[in-house]
Coordinates of C-alpha atoms and ligand atoms in Angstrom, one line a residue:
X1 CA 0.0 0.0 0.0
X2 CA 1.5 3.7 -1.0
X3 CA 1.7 6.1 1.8
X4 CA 0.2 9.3 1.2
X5 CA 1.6 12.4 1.4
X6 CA -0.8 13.1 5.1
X7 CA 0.4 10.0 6.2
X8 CA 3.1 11.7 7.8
X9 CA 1.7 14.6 9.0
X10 CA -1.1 14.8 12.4
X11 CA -2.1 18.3 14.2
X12 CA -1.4 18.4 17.3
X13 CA -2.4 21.1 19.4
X14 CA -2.7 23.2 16.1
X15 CA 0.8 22.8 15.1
X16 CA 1.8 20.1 12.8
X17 CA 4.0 17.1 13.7
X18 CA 5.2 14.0 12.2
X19 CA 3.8 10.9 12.6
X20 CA 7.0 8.0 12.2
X21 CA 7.7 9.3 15.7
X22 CA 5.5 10.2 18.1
X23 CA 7.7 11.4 21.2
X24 CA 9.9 14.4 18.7
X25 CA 6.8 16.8 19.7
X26 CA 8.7 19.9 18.1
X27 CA 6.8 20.8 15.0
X28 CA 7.7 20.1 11.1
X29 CA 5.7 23.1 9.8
X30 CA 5.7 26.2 7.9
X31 CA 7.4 27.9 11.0
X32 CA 9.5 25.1 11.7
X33 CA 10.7 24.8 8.0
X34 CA 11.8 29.2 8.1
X35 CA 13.4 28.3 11.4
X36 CA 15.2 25.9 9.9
X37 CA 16.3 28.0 7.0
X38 CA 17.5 31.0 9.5
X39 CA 19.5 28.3 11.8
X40 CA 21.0 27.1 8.4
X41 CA 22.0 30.6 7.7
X42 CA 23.2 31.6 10.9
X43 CA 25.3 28.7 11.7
X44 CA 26.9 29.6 8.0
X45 CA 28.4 32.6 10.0
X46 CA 29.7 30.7 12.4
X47 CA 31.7 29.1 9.9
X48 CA 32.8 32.4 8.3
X49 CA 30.6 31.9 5.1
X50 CA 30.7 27.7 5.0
X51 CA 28.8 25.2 5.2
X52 CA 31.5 23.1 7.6
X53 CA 34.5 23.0 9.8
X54 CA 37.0 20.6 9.7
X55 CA 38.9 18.5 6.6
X56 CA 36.3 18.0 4.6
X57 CA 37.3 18.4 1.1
X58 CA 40.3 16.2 1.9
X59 CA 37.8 13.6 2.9
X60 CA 35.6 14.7 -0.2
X61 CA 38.1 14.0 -2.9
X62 CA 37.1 14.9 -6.0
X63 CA 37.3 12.0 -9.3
X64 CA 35.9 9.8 -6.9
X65 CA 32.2 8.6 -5.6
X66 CA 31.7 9.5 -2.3
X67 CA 29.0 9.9 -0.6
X68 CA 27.5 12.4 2.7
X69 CA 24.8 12.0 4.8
X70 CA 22.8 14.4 6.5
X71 CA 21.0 13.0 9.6
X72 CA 18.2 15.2 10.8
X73 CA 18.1 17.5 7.2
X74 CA 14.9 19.8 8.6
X75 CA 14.6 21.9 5.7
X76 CA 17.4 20.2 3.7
X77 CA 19.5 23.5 3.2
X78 CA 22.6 21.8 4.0
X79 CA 22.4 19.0 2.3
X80 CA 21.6 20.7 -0.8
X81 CA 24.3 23.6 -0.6
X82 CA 26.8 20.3 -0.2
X83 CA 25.8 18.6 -3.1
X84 CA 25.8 22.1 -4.8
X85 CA 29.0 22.7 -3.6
X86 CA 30.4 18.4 -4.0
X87 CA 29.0 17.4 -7.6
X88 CA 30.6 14.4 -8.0
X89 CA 29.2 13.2 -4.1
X90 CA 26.1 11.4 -3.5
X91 CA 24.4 13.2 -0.6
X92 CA 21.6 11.3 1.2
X93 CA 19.5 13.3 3.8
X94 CA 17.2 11.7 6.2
X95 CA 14.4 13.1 8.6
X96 CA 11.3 11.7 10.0
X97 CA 9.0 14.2 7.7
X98 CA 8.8 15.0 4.2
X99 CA 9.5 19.2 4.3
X100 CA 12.4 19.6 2.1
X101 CA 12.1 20.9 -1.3
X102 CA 11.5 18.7 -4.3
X103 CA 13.4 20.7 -7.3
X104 CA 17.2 20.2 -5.7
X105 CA 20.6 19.2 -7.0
X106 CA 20.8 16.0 -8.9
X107 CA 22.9 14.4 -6.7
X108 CA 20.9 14.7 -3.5
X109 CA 18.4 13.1 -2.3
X110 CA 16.1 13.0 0.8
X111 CA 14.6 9.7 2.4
X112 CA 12.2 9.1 5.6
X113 CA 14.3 7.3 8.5
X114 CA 13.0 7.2 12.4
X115 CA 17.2 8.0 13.9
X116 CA 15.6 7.1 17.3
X117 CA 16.2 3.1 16.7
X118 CA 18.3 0.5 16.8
X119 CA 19.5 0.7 13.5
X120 CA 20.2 3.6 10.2
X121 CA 19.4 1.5 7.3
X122 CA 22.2 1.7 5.2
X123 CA 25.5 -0.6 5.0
X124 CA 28.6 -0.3 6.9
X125 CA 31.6 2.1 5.8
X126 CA 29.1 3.1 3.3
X127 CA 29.8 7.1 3.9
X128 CA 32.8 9.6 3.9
X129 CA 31.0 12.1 5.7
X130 CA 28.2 12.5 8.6
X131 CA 26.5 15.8 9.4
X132 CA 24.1 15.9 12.2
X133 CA 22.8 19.1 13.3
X134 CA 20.1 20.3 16.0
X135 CA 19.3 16.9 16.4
X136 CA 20.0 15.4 19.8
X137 CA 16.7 16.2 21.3
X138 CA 15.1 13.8 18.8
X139 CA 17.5 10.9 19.8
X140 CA 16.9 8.8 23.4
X141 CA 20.3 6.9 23.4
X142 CA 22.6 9.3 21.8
X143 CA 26.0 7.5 22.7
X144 CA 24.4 4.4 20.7
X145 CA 23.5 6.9 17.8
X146 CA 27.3 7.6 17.6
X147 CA 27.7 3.9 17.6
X148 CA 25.8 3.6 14.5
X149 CA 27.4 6.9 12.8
X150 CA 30.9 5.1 13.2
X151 CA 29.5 2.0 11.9
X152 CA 27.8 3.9 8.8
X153 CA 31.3 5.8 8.3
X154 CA 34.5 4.4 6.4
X155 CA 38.1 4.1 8.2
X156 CA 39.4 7.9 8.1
X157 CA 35.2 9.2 7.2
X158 CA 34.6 12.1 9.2
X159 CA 31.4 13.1 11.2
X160 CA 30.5 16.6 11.9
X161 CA 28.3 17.0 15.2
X162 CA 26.4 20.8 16.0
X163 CA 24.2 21.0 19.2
X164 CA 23.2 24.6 20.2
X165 CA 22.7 24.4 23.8
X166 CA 20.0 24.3 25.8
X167 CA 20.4 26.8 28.6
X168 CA 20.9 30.0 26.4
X169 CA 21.7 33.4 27.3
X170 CA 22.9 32.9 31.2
X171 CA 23.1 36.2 32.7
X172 CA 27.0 37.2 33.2
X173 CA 27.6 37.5 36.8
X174 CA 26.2 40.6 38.5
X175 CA 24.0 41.2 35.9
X176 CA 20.1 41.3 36.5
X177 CA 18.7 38.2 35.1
X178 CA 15.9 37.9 32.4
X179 CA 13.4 35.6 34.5
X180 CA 10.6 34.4 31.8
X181 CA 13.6 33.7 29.8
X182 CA 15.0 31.4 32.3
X183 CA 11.8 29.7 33.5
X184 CA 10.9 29.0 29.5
X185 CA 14.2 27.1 29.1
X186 CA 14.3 25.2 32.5
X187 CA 10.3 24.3 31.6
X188 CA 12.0 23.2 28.3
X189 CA 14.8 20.7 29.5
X190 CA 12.4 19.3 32.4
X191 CA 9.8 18.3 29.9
X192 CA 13.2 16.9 27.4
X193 CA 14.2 15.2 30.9
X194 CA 10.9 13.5 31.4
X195 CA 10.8 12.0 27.7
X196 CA 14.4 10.7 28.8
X197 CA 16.0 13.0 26.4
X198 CA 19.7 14.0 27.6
X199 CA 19.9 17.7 28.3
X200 CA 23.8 17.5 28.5
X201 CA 24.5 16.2 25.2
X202 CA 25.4 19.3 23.3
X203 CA 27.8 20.0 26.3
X204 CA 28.9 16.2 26.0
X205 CA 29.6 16.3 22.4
X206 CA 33.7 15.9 22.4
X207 CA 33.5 13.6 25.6
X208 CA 30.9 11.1 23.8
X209 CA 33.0 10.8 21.0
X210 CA 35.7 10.0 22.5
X211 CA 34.2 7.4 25.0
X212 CA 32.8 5.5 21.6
X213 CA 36.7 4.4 21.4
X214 CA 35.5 4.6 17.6
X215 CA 36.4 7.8 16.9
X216 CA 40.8 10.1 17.0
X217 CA 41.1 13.5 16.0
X218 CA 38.7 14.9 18.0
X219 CA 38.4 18.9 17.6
X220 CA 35.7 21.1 19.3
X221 CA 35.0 24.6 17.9
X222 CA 32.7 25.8 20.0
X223 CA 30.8 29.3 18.5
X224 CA 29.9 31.7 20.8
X225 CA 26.5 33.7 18.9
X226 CA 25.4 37.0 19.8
X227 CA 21.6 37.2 20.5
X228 CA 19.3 40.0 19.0
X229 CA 20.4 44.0 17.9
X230 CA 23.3 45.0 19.3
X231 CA 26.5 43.8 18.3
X232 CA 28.0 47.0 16.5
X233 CA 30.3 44.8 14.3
X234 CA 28.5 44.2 10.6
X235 CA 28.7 40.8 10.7
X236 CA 28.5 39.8 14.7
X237 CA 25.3 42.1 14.3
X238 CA 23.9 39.7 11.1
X239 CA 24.5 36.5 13.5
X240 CA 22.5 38.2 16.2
X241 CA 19.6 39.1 14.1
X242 CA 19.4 35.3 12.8
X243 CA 19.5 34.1 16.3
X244 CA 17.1 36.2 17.6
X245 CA 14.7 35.3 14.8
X246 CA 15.5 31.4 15.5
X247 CA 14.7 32.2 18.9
X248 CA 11.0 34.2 18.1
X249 CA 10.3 31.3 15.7
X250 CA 11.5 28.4 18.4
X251 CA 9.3 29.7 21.5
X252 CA 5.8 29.3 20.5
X253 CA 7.6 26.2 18.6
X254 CA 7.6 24.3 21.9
X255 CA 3.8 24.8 22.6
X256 CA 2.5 21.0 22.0
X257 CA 5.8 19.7 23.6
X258 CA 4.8 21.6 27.0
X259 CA 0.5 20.6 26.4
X260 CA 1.5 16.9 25.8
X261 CA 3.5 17.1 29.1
X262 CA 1.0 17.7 31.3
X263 CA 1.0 21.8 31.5
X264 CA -1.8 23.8 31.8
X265 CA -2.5 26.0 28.8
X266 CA -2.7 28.9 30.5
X267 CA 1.1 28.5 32.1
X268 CA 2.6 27.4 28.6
X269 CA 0.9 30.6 27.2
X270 CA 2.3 32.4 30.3
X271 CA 6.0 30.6 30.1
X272 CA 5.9 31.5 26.0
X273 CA 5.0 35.5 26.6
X274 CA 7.2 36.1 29.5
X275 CA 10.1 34.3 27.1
X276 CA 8.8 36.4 24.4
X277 CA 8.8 39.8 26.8
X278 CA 12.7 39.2 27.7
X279 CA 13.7 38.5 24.4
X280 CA 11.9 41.1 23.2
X281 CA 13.2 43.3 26.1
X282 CA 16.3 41.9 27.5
X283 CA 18.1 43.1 30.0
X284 CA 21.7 42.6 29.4
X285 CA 23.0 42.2 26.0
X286 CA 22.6 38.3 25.3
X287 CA 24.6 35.9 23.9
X288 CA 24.2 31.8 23.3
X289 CA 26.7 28.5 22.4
X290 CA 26.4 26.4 19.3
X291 CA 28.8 23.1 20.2
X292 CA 30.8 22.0 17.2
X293 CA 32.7 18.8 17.0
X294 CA 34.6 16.9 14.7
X295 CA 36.4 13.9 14.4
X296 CA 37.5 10.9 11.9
X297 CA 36.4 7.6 12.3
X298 CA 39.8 5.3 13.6
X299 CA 41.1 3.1 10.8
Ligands
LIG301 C1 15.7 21.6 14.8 S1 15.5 20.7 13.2 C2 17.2 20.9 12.6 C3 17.2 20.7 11.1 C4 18.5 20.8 10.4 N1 19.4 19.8 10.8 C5 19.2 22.1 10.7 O1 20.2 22.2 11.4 O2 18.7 23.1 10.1 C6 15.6 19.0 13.8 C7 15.2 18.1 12.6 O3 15.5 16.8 13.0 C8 14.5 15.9 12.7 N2 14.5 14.8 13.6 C9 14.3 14.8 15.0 N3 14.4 13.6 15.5 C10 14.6 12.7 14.5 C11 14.7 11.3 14.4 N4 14.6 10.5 15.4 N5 14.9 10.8 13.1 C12 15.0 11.6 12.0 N6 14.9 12.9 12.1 C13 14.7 13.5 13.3 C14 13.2 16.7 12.8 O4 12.1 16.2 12.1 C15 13.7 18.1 12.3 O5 13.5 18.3 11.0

């Protein structure tokens, strides 16, 4: 039987989510397709115009096939600036909802996988190089989801891992705080916590590499990111401006992930406007982490 397009789509709470797995309660909508697009930007200037860190057109060799997967594609940006930018690569990219667009590069394509189990269905060693971005809340064992990335990788492949974090914009000591803000994103990695989702991963990201024993070469480039309008520097002021419109787009984002947990509408509707007011409104001049690793797979 041929699954229809709806198939993978349900309403929940008057967003829409996906249906191949029912516990990633962040929606794969209109909104959640723009965000996507504005992360993809925004983390291109965290890479000073690129669409990676690390050596990946050593791994990328041109004259020969390779191929690139892109786990958790959103949108597909990525994958589709990389087989823009690699034309002799195959580039797969996998998510758990059809959003990404259908006119793209011949040499990309975009299939439906469920990440969240035991195993990515595709043969060993059968990649060069692994990009998983803004994922981890989506994946319940994520030290076994490395697991299968090494196993999915060739000897000397390399994997490219970005996690922004999940307790953004701490106020710098002394500083008065920005309290909504605060109580949104605590709200946040409680309910995460409760679905058994590791809060510490993006923080992790280096130390779970290295504890797969799979992986040498390990490299973190953390990127600090302005938040919102004032940077004065051109380009530090771009990056803010693409956060803070992640941010606006992510906060009413997390409204059927905080109903399906058991809150109140009224306190989700408070948590999201009181985010809103100090983001809006904050108090200091904000900042936030994106965690970057990088590492190749041991031969
Ligand atoms: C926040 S978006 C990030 C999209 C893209 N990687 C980016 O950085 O712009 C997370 C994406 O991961 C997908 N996702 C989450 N959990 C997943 C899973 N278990 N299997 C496959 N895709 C998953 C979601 O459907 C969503 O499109």
């Amino acid at each position: 039987m041929h699954e229809q397009l709806e198939d993978f789509f349900r309403t929940v709470h008057s967003r829409t989510l996906n249906t191949l797995n029912k516990s990633y309660l962040l929606p794969v909508d209109h909104d959640e397709v723009q965000r996507s697009n504005i992360h993809h930007r925004l983390v291109q200037f965290v890479f000073a115009g690129r669409n990676y860190v690390g050596p990946v057109k050593e791994v990328l060799q041109f004259g020969q096939q390779r191929r690139v997967l892109d786990l958790g594609t959103g949108c597909g940006s990525w994958a589709i600036d990389i087989a823009d930018e690699f034309p002799r690569a195959e580039v797969i990219a996998v998510d758990l909802a059809p959003i990404q667009p259908r006119f793209v590069p011949p040499n990309c394509t975009f299939e439906l996988c469920d990440l969240d189990q035991w195993n990515i269905p595709y043969p060993d060693s059968h990649f060069d190089f692994i990009h998983a971005r803004s994922l981890h809340i989506g994946i319940h064992d994520y030290p076994r989801f490395l697991l299968e990335i090494a196993r999915l990788l060739r000897p000397g492949g390399l994997v490219l891992l970005v996690e922004p974090t999940l307790n953004p914009c701490p106020p710098p000591a002394l500083q008065p705080t920005m309290p909504g803000w605060t109580a949104l994103w605590d709200t946040y990695r409680a309910c995460l916590r409760r679905q058994l989702i590791d809060v510490t991963v993006p923080e992790r990201l280096p130390d779970l590499l290295m504890a797969t024993a799979a992986f040498e070469n390990i490299t973190v480039r953390d990127g600090n990111i302005p938040v919102g309008f004032w940077p004065q520097d051109p380009h530090l002021l771009s990056a803010g401006q693409l956060q803070w419109m992640d941010y606006e787009l992510f906060l009413p984002a997390l409204r059927p992930l905080f109903l399906c947990n058991g809150l109140p509408p009224s306190t989700v509707d408070r948590l999201i406007q009181d985010a809103q007011h100090d983001l809006y409104h904050p108090s200091f001049p904000p900042s936030t982490l994106l965690h970057i690793a990088y590492a190749s797979k041991c031969y």
